[in-house]
mmCIF file of C-alpha atoms and ligand atoms in Angstrom:
data_model
loop_
_atom_site.group_PDB
_atom_site.id
_atom_site.type_symbol
_atom_site.label_atom_id
_atom_site.label_comp_id
_atom_site.label_asym_id
_atom_site.label_seq_id
_atom_site.Cartn_x
_atom_site.Cartn_y
_atom_site.Cartn_z
ATOM 1 C CA SER A 1 340.039 242.334 204.857
ATOM 2 C CA HIS A 2 337.988 245.466 204.867
ATOM 3 C CA ALA A 3 338.536 245.806 201.101
ATOM 4 C CA ALA A 4 337.693 242.138 200.573
ATOM 5 C CA ASN A 5 334.455 242.573 202.466
ATOM 6 C CA GLU A 6 333.606 245.593 200.445
ATOM 7 C CA GLY A 7 334.249 243.580 197.309
ATOM 8 C CA LYS A 8 331.880 240.900 198.505
ATOM 9 C CA LEU A 9 329.260 243.471 199.329
ATOM 10 C CA TRP A 10 329.638 245.032 195.953
ATOM 11 C CA HIS A 11 329.142 241.675 194.242
ATOM 12 C CA ALA A 12 326.093 240.987 196.367
ATOM 13 C CA HIS A 13 324.803 244.397 195.324
ATOM 14 C CA GLU A 14 325.466 243.620 191.660
ATOM 15 C CA ASP A 15 323.735 240.265 191.968
ATOM 16 C CA ALA A 16 320.708 241.905 193.546
ATOM 17 C CA GLU A 17 320.587 244.517 190.778
ATOM 18 C CA ALA A 18 320.874 241.802 188.138
ATOM 19 C CA ALA A 19 318.028 239.878 189.768
ATOM 20 C CA ILE A 20 315.840 242.980 189.804
ATOM 21 C CA ILE A 21 316.562 243.692 186.138
ATOM 22 C CA GLU A 22 315.897 240.078 185.217
ATOM 23 C CA GLN A 23 312.600 240.162 187.090
ATOM 24 C CA ARG A 24 311.569 243.391 185.367
ATOM 25 C CA VAL A 25 312.369 242.000 181.920
ATOM 26 C CA SER A 26 310.364 238.843 182.487
ATOM 27 C CA LEU A 27 307.485 240.793 184.061
ATOM 28 C CA MET A 28 307.436 243.130 181.079
ATOM 29 C CA GLY A 29 306.793 240.230 178.714
ATOM 30 C CA GLU A 30 304.081 238.923 180.992
ATOM 31 C CA LEU A 31 302.238 242.250 181.212
ATOM 32 C CA ASP A 32 300.698 241.857 177.762
ATOM 33 C CA GLU A 33 299.657 238.356 178.649
ATOM 34 C CA ALA A 34 298.126 239.638 181.885
ATOM 35 C CA ILE A 35 295.648 241.776 179.963
ATOM 36 C CA ASP A 36 294.935 239.199 177.254
ATOM 37 C CA ALA A 37 294.622 236.234 179.607
ATOM 38 C CA GLU A 38 292.334 238.173 181.963
ATOM 39 C CA GLN A 39 294.683 238.013 184.943
ATOM 40 C CA LEU A 40 293.866 241.564 186.014
ATOM 41 C CA ARG A 41 291.396 242.092 188.846
ATOM 42 C CA VAL A 42 289.843 245.229 190.248
ATOM 43 C CA VAL A 43 289.263 245.426 193.998
ATOM 44 C CA TYR A 44 287.364 248.230 195.706
ATOM 45 C CA GLN A 45 288.218 250.062 198.907
ATOM 46 C CA PRO A 46 285.275 251.799 200.621
ATOM 47 C CA LYS A 47 285.347 255.473 201.586
ATOM 48 C CA LEU A 48 283.240 256.402 204.572
ATOM 49 C CA ARG A 49 281.314 259.660 204.369
ATOM 50 C CA LEU A 50 281.677 261.088 207.853
ATOM 51 C CA GLU A 51 278.515 263.189 207.786
ATOM 52 C CA THR A 52 276.229 260.191 207.175
ATOM 53 C CA ASN A 53 278.547 257.452 208.458
ATOM 54 C CA ARG A 54 277.898 255.483 205.271
ATOM 55 C CA ILE A 55 280.012 254.045 202.492
ATOM 56 C CA GLU A 56 279.104 256.406 199.666
ATOM 57 C CA SER A 57 282.151 255.969 197.496
ATOM 58 C CA VAL A 58 284.855 253.427 196.647
ATOM 59 C CA GLU A 59 288.280 253.462 195.026
ATOM 60 C CA ALA A 60 289.087 250.941 192.288
ATOM 61 C CA LEU A 61 292.534 249.398 192.821
ATOM 62 C CA LEU A 62 294.225 247.113 190.341
ATOM 63 C CA ARG A 63 295.584 243.659 191.200
ATOM 64 C CA TRP A 64 297.402 241.171 188.994
ATOM 65 C CA GLU A 65 296.554 237.563 189.658
ATOM 66 C CA HIS A 66 299.840 236.231 188.392
ATOM 67 C CA PRO A 67 299.892 232.494 187.550
ATOM 68 C CA THR A 68 303.060 231.812 189.590
ATOM 69 C CA ARG A 69 303.801 234.944 191.626
ATOM 70 C CA GLY A 70 300.348 235.167 193.190
ATOM 71 C CA PHE A 71 298.257 238.266 193.849
ATOM 72 C CA MET A 72 300.487 241.219 192.920
ATOM 73 C CA ARG A 73 300.013 244.751 194.206
ATOM 74 C CA PRO A 74 300.213 247.628 191.733
ATOM 75 C CA ASP A 75 303.460 249.118 193.084
ATOM 76 C CA LEU A 76 305.212 246.089 191.580
ATOM 77 C CA PHE A 77 303.907 246.467 188.044
ATOM 78 C CA ILE A 78 302.236 249.871 187.449
ATOM 79 C CA PRO A 79 305.557 251.769 187.202
ATOM 80 C CA LEU A 80 306.744 249.192 184.679
ATOM 81 C CA ALA A 81 303.503 249.487 182.718
ATOM 82 C CA GLU A 82 303.960 253.276 182.714
ATOM 83 C CA GLU A 83 307.537 253.065 181.459
ATOM 84 C CA THR A 84 306.659 250.625 178.689
ATOM 85 C CA ASN A 85 303.480 252.333 177.450
ATOM 86 C CA ARG A 86 301.129 249.634 178.593
ATOM 87 C CA ILE A 87 299.433 251.766 181.203
ATOM 88 C CA ASP A 88 296.835 253.097 178.743
ATOM 89 C CA ARG A 89 295.494 249.617 177.968
ATOM 90 C CA MET A 90 295.508 248.729 181.651
ATOM 91 C CA THR A 91 293.693 251.894 182.669
ATOM 92 C CA LEU A 92 291.034 251.427 179.987
ATOM 93 C CA PHE A 93 290.532 247.920 181.368
ATOM 94 C CA VAL A 94 290.048 249.269 184.914
ATOM 95 C CA LEU A 95 287.713 251.989 183.630
ATOM 96 C CA ARG A 96 285.474 249.516 181.769
ATOM 97 C CA ARG A 97 285.474 247.063 184.667
ATOM 98 C CA THR A 98 284.604 249.782 187.193
ATOM 99 C CA ILE A 99 281.780 251.253 185.110
ATOM 100 C CA THR A 100 280.372 247.768 184.485
ATOM 101 C CA ASP A 101 280.356 247.094 188.231
ATOM 102 C CA MET A 102 278.850 250.526 188.997
ATOM 103 C CA LEU A 103 276.010 249.958 186.549
ATOM 104 C CA GLU A 104 275.366 246.631 188.273
ATOM 105 C CA TRP A 105 275.272 248.307 191.716
ATOM 106 C CA CYS A 106 272.833 250.937 190.443
ATOM 107 C CA LYS A 107 270.410 248.180 189.379
ATOM 108 C CA GLY A 108 270.387 246.948 192.961
ATOM 109 C CA ASP A 109 269.451 250.442 194.149
ATOM 110 C CA VAL A 110 272.829 250.892 195.817
ATOM 111 C CA VAL A 111 274.071 254.425 195.282
ATOM 112 C CA VAL A 112 277.831 254.532 195.314
ATOM 113 C CA SER A 113 280.465 256.568 193.485
ATOM 114 C CA ALA A 114 283.688 254.993 192.251
ATOM 115 C CA ALA A 115 287.148 256.409 191.655
ATOM 116 C CA VAL A 116 289.675 255.228 189.079
ATOM 117 C CA ASN A 117 293.385 256.136 189.291
ATOM 118 C CA ILE A 118 294.753 257.790 186.157
ATOM 119 C CA SER A 119 298.543 257.943 185.801
ATOM 120 C CA ALA A 120 300.077 261.381 185.391
ATOM 121 C CA ASN A 121 301.391 260.808 181.886
ATOM 122 C CA LEU A 122 297.969 259.692 180.607
ATOM 123 C CA ILE A 123 296.343 263.012 181.462
ATOM 124 C CA THR A 124 298.403 264.723 178.800
ATOM 125 C CA SER A 125 298.059 261.918 176.232
ATOM 126 C CA ASP A 126 295.503 262.829 173.569
ATOM 127 C CA ARG A 127 295.312 259.219 172.465
ATOM 128 C CA PHE A 128 294.342 258.059 175.952
ATOM 129 C CA VAL A 129 291.901 260.921 176.492
ATOM 130 C CA GLU A 130 290.088 260.127 173.246
ATOM 131 C CA ALA A 131 289.923 256.410 174.056
ATOM 132 C CA ALA A 132 288.604 257.136 177.553
ATOM 133 C CA GLU A 133 286.015 259.560 176.135
ATOM 134 C CA ARG A 134 284.769 256.807 173.830
ATOM 135 C CA VAL A 135 284.388 254.426 176.781
ATOM 136 C CA LEU A 136 282.515 257.057 178.822
ATOM 137 C CA LYS A 137 280.127 257.842 175.968
ATOM 138 C CA GLU A 138 279.483 254.200 175.110
ATOM 139 C CA MET A 139 278.940 252.990 178.663
ATOM 140 C CA ARG A 140 276.735 255.843 179.833
ATOM 141 C CA VAL A 141 277.920 256.095 183.396
ATOM 142 C CA PRO A 142 275.619 258.217 185.620
ATOM 143 C CA ARG A 143 276.807 261.844 185.863
ATOM 144 C CA ASP A 144 278.976 262.819 188.830
ATOM 145 C CA ARG A 145 279.317 259.231 190.048
ATOM 146 C CA LEU A 146 282.662 258.464 188.471
ATOM 147 C CA ILE A 147 285.821 260.060 189.853
ATOM 148 C CA PHE A 148 289.241 260.259 188.253
ATOM 149 C CA GLU A 149 292.090 260.394 190.766
ATOM 150 C CA VAL A 150 295.162 262.148 189.390
ATOM 151 C CA THR A 151 298.337 263.047 191.234
ATOM 152 C CA GLU A 152 299.666 266.573 191.536
ATOM 153 C CA SER A 153 302.496 265.702 189.158
ATOM 154 C CA ALA A 154 299.952 265.153 186.374
ATOM 155 C CA ALA A 155 299.122 268.814 186.475
ATOM 156 C CA MET A 156 302.747 269.869 186.784
ATOM 157 C CA LEU A 157 303.974 268.079 183.652
ATOM 158 C CA ASP A 158 302.031 270.225 181.209
ATOM 159 C CA PRO A 159 299.548 272.456 183.052
ATOM 160 C CA GLU A 160 297.671 273.656 179.970
ATOM 161 C CA ALA A 161 297.177 270.215 178.450
ATOM 162 C CA ALA A 162 296.202 268.828 181.857
ATOM 163 C CA ALA A 163 293.585 271.541 182.387
ATOM 164 C CA ARG A 164 292.196 271.101 178.869
ATOM 165 C CA ASN A 165 291.899 267.321 179.120
ATOM 166 C CA LEU A 166 290.444 267.340 182.614
ATOM 167 C CA GLU A 167 287.803 269.797 181.327
ATOM 168 C CA ARG A 168 286.908 267.289 178.625
ATOM 169 C CA PHE A 169 286.347 264.591 181.237
ATOM 170 C CA ARG A 170 284.430 267.034 183.409
ATOM 171 C CA ALA A 171 282.149 267.805 180.460
ATOM 172 C CA LEU A 172 281.282 264.096 180.350
ATOM 173 C CA GLY A 173 280.249 264.128 184.005
ATOM 174 C CA VAL A 174 283.476 262.845 185.588
ATOM 175 C CA LEU A 175 284.619 264.383 188.892
ATOM 176 C CA ILE A 176 288.315 265.123 189.292
ATOM 177 C CA SER A 177 290.220 264.375 192.487
ATOM 178 C CA ILE A 178 293.822 265.181 193.398
ATOM 179 C CA ASP A 179 295.459 262.053 194.834
ATOM 180 C CA ASP A 180 298.337 261.867 197.344
ATOM 181 C CA TYR A 181 298.029 265.581 198.078
ATOM 182 C CA GLY A 182 300.902 267.035 200.077
ATOM 183 C CA THR A 183 303.642 264.841 198.641
ATOM 184 C CA GLY A 184 304.202 266.972 195.533
ATOM 185 C CA GLN A 185 305.387 270.498 194.943
ATOM 186 C CA SER A 186 302.172 272.179 193.885
ATOM 187 C CA THR A 187 300.051 274.561 195.871
ATOM 188 C CA LEU A 188 296.305 274.594 196.169
ATOM 189 C CA SER A 189 296.064 277.999 194.544
ATOM 190 C CA TYR A 190 297.884 276.575 191.541
ATOM 191 C CA LEU A 191 295.686 273.471 191.399
ATOM 192 C CA GLN A 192 292.665 275.724 191.588
ATOM 193 C CA ARG A 193 292.974 276.309 187.830
ATOM 194 C CA LEU A 194 291.859 272.719 187.310
ATOM 195 C CA PRO A 195 288.197 271.638 187.373
ATOM 196 C CA LEU A 196 288.564 269.897 190.746
ATOM 197 C CA LYS A 197 285.938 268.441 193.031
ATOM 198 C CA GLU A 198 288.045 266.673 195.617
ATOM 199 C CA LEU A 199 291.371 266.552 197.392
ATOM 200 C CA LYS A 200 292.829 263.357 198.850
ATOM 201 C CA ILE A 201 295.373 264.040 201.567
ATOM 202 C CA ASP A 202 298.220 261.544 201.465
ATOM 203 C CA ARG A 203 298.551 258.791 204.019
ATOM 204 C CA ALA A 204 301.992 260.124 205.010
ATOM 205 C CA PHE A 205 300.324 263.113 206.726
ATOM 206 C CA VAL A 206 297.071 261.465 207.743
ATOM 207 C CA GLN A 207 298.541 258.531 209.644
ATOM 208 C CA ASN A 208 300.145 260.679 212.331
ATOM 209 C CA ALA A 209 297.719 263.592 212.227
ATOM 210 C CA HIS A 210 296.436 262.805 215.725
ATOM 211 C CA THR A 211 299.875 262.294 217.321
ATOM 212 C CA ASN A 212 302.220 264.620 215.424
ATOM 213 C CA ARG A 213 301.603 268.331 215.827
ATOM 214 C CA SER A 214 302.888 269.478 212.439
ATOM 215 C CA ASP A 215 301.117 266.680 210.509
ATOM 216 C CA GLY A 216 297.938 267.521 212.386
ATOM 217 C CA LEU A 217 298.285 271.195 211.498
ATOM 218 C CA MET A 218 298.967 270.378 207.863
ATOM 219 C CA VAL A 219 295.871 268.167 207.643
ATOM 220 C CA ARG A 220 293.644 270.638 209.456
ATOM 221 C CA SER A 221 294.745 273.664 207.449
ATOM 222 C CA THR A 222 294.460 271.730 204.171
ATOM 223 C CA ILE A 223 290.898 270.711 205.032
ATOM 224 C CA ASP A 224 289.992 274.334 205.801
ATOM 225 C CA LEU A 225 291.645 275.707 202.687
ATOM 226 C CA ALA A 226 290.087 273.024 200.459
ATOM 227 C CA HIS A 227 286.654 273.807 201.880
ATOM 228 C CA SER A 228 287.092 277.511 201.283
ATOM 229 C CA LEU A 229 287.860 276.646 197.646
ATOM 230 C CA GLY A 230 284.718 274.514 197.426
ATOM 231 C CA LEU A 231 286.490 271.170 197.420
ATOM 232 C CA ARG A 232 285.620 268.118 199.449
ATOM 233 C CA VAL A 233 288.356 266.292 201.323
ATOM 234 C CA VAL A 234 289.197 262.598 201.554
ATOM 235 C CA CYS A 235 291.838 261.413 204.024
ATOM 236 C CA GLU A 236 293.520 258.135 203.134
ATOM 237 C CA GLY A 237 295.455 255.592 205.187
ATOM 238 C CA ILE A 238 293.408 255.686 208.392
ATOM 239 C CA GLU A 239 294.397 252.780 210.618
ATOM 240 C CA GLU A 240 293.451 254.007 214.097
ATOM 241 C CA GLN A 241 290.228 255.114 215.732
ATOM 242 C CA ALA A 242 291.974 258.121 217.325
ATOM 243 C CA CYS A 243 292.996 259.266 213.860
ATOM 244 C CA LEU A 244 289.428 258.979 212.571
ATOM 245 C CA ASP A 245 288.208 260.943 215.597
ATOM 246 C CA PHE A 246 290.739 263.695 214.860
ATOM 247 C CA LEU A 247 289.576 263.917 211.234
ATOM 248 C CA ARG A 248 285.931 264.019 212.259
ATOM 249 C CA GLU A 249 286.638 266.868 214.660
ATOM 250 C CA ASN A 250 288.462 268.747 211.943
ATOM 251 C CA GLY A 251 285.747 268.540 209.320
ATOM 252 C CA CYS A 252 287.129 265.918 206.931
ATOM 253 C CA ASP A 253 284.423 264.727 204.500
ATOM 254 C CA TYR A 254 285.477 261.166 203.627
ATOM 255 C CA ALA A 255 287.729 258.646 205.355
ATOM 256 C CA GLN A 256 289.528 255.753 203.691
ATOM 257 C CA GLY A 257 291.825 253.212 205.326
ATOM 258 C CA TYR A 258 292.250 249.762 206.821
ATOM 259 C CA LEU A 259 290.338 250.839 209.955
ATOM 260 C CA ILE A 260 287.228 251.254 207.815
ATOM 261 C CA ALA A 261 287.812 248.487 205.266
ATOM 262 C CA LYS A 262 290.536 246.930 203.138
ATOM 263 C CA PRO A 263 290.211 246.747 199.361
ATOM 264 C CA MET A 264 287.848 243.871 198.479
ATOM 265 C CA PRO A 265 286.423 242.058 195.454
ATOM 266 C CA PRO A 266 283.087 243.385 194.090
ATOM 267 C CA ALA A 267 281.015 240.506 195.517
ATOM 268 C CA GLU A 268 282.225 241.287 199.028
ATOM 269 C CA LEU A 269 281.613 245.000 198.545
ATOM 270 C CA ILE A 270 278.022 244.404 197.491
ATOM 271 C CA GLU A 271 277.437 242.349 200.643
ATOM 272 C CA LEU A 272 278.892 245.125 202.779
ATOM 273 C CA LEU A 273 276.796 247.815 201.096
ATOM 274 C CA GLU A 274 273.570 245.827 201.368
ATOM 275 C CA LYS A 275 274.238 245.046 205.020
ATOM 276 C CA ALA A 276 274.953 248.727 205.733
ATOM 277 C CA ASP A 277 271.664 249.618 204.059
ATOM 278 C CA LYS A 278 269.668 247.480 206.504
ATOM 279 C CA VAL A 279 271.460 248.395 209.717
ATOM 280 C CA PRO A 280 270.978 251.971 210.917
ATOM 281 C CA ALA A 281 274.318 253.769 210.955
ATOM 282 C CA ASN A 282 275.690 254.532 214.395
ATOM 283 C CA GLY A 283 278.360 256.809 215.872
HETATM 284 P P1 C2E B 301 296.627 255.239 195.854
HETATM 285 O O1 C2E B 301 295.791 255.616 194.685
HETATM 286 O O2 C2E B 301 297.068 256.324 196.747
HETATM 287 O O3 C2E B 301 295.786 254.139 196.618
HETATM 288 C C1 C2E B 301 295.805 253.956 198.006
HETATM 289 C C2 C2E B 301 296.730 252.839 198.401
HETATM 290 O O4 C2E B 301 296.833 252.815 199.823
HETATM 291 C C3 C2E B 301 296.231 251.445 198.012
HETATM 292 O O5 C2E B 301 297.363 250.622 197.785
HETATM 293 C C4 C2E B 301 295.525 250.998 199.272
HETATM 294 O O6 C2E B 301 295.385 249.594 199.375
HETATM 295 C C5 C2E B 301 296.462 251.541 200.314
HETATM 296 N N1 C2E B 301 295.801 251.750 201.599
HETATM 297 C C6 C2E B 301 294.518 252.054 201.846
HETATM 298 N N2 C2E B 301 294.274 252.199 203.141
HETATM 299 C C7 C2E B 301 295.445 251.977 203.780
HETATM 300 C C8 C2E B 301 295.841 251.982 205.160
HETATM 301 O O7 C2E B 301 295.060 252.226 206.073
HETATM 302 N N3 C2E B 301 297.154 251.718 205.418
HETATM 303 C C9 C2E B 301 298.053 251.443 204.438
HETATM 304 N N4 C2E B 301 299.303 251.184 204.798
HETATM 305 N N5 C2E B 301 297.712 251.441 203.119
HETATM 306 C C10 C2E B 301 296.424 251.701 202.804
HETATM 307 P P2 C2E B 301 297.489 249.714 196.493
HETATM 308 O O8 C2E B 301 296.178 249.103 196.146
HETATM 309 O O9 C2E B 301 298.665 248.820 196.706
HETATM 310 O O10 C2E B 301 297.825 250.763 195.369
HETATM 311 C C11 C2E B 301 299.025 251.513 195.393
HETATM 312 C C12 C2E B 301 299.034 252.574 194.344
HETATM 313 O O11 C2E B 301 299.039 251.994 193.036
HETATM 314 C C13 C2E B 301 297.811 253.468 194.374
HETATM 315 O O12 C2E B 301 297.950 254.460 195.361
HETATM 316 C C14 C2E B 301 297.828 254.025 192.978
HETATM 317 O O13 C2E B 301 298.734 255.101 192.878
HETATM 318 C C15 C2E B 301 298.369 252.870 192.180
HETATM 319 N N6 C2E B 301 297.249 252.178 191.503
HETATM 320 C C16 C2E B 301 296.400 251.256 191.978
HETATM 321 N N7 C2E B 301 295.498 250.885 191.037
HETATM 322 C C17 C2E B 301 295.785 251.633 189.936
HETATM 323 C C18 C2E B 301 295.226 251.738 188.612
HETATM 324 O O14 C2E B 301 294.219 251.094 188.252
HETATM 325 N N8 C2E B 301 295.823 252.620 187.760
HETATM 326 C C19 C2E B 301 296.897 253.383 188.146
HETATM 327 N N9 C2E B 301 297.421 254.213 187.248
HETATM 328 N N10 C2E B 301 297.438 253.309 189.363
HETATM 329 C C20 C2E B 301 296.899 252.455 190.245
HETATM 330 MG MG1 MG B 302 294.197 256.749 194.412
HETATM 331 MG MG1 MG B 303 296.445 258.119 197.263
HETATM 332 MG MG1 MG B 304 299.533 256.517 196.877
#
């Protein structure tokens, strides 16, 4: 009976695998449609600057408003887009959308930077870099207001190409940020070869920084080291006040997380920014 049960389990496992594959194949076909039929949305998550207690920056996060599956988060379709070479089109869409929104915010006298996530494999793609350069030149985004978030692995794939291409973006006034820092294999001294402005410490370390001694040490020493290298630090995934307090005490520059705000559509963001402008910031 044990063997029979195992057989059943195995079949259930096979069925689940088959369902996942089927879902991926149908999603793959729909990805092209998503771009063409304008089903992609960009939402923005505020980053609080701790020194001024103001929202001075946001991160652009992609959503897919799927006709039957509903609002889909990127973890469900970005990896697929990366594997099937659709990520370049998607990223150019996010880039254009974000710059368009930024230019709109500037008109309203709201000063805010915005970050766009760039997949690791795009950093070493000449075709993508050239296309992105064209967008940056055409759309004339204000210098030092646009941030590209790249993961450590981007730099590890082909360090020379990564450095060269990031320099090209830097020359066009884009700031470079290392995303999900701490989850990869690289060291800060290695990353130092890149034209970096910012380091984002991964949620995995940040979330327990105030309760777990070794996570707290990691976060604190990373902040100190980043500062000594002239980099600013963003901590992501802050859900508790005690965590924010810990980061404040340890000199973190920007805080991002559900405690501060969830990702939101541009109209909601504008309301939040305008409201924050009228109310004096407090503690
Ligand atoms: P990421 O760049 O590290 O973005 C942060 C993720 O953490 C976002 O998830 C955000 O909603 C979530 N988050 C923020 N604060 C909290 C918090 O306090 N608690 C928890 N549990 N989560 C929080 P999201 O939007 O689902 O995006 C997931 C990942 O998908 C992103 O991680 C990024 O790697 C990727 N992604 C999103 N948009 C794009 C895009 O336009 N292009 C590319 N290449 N990747 C993207
Ligand atoms: Mg990011
Ligand atoms: Mg991140
Ligand atoms: Mg992440």
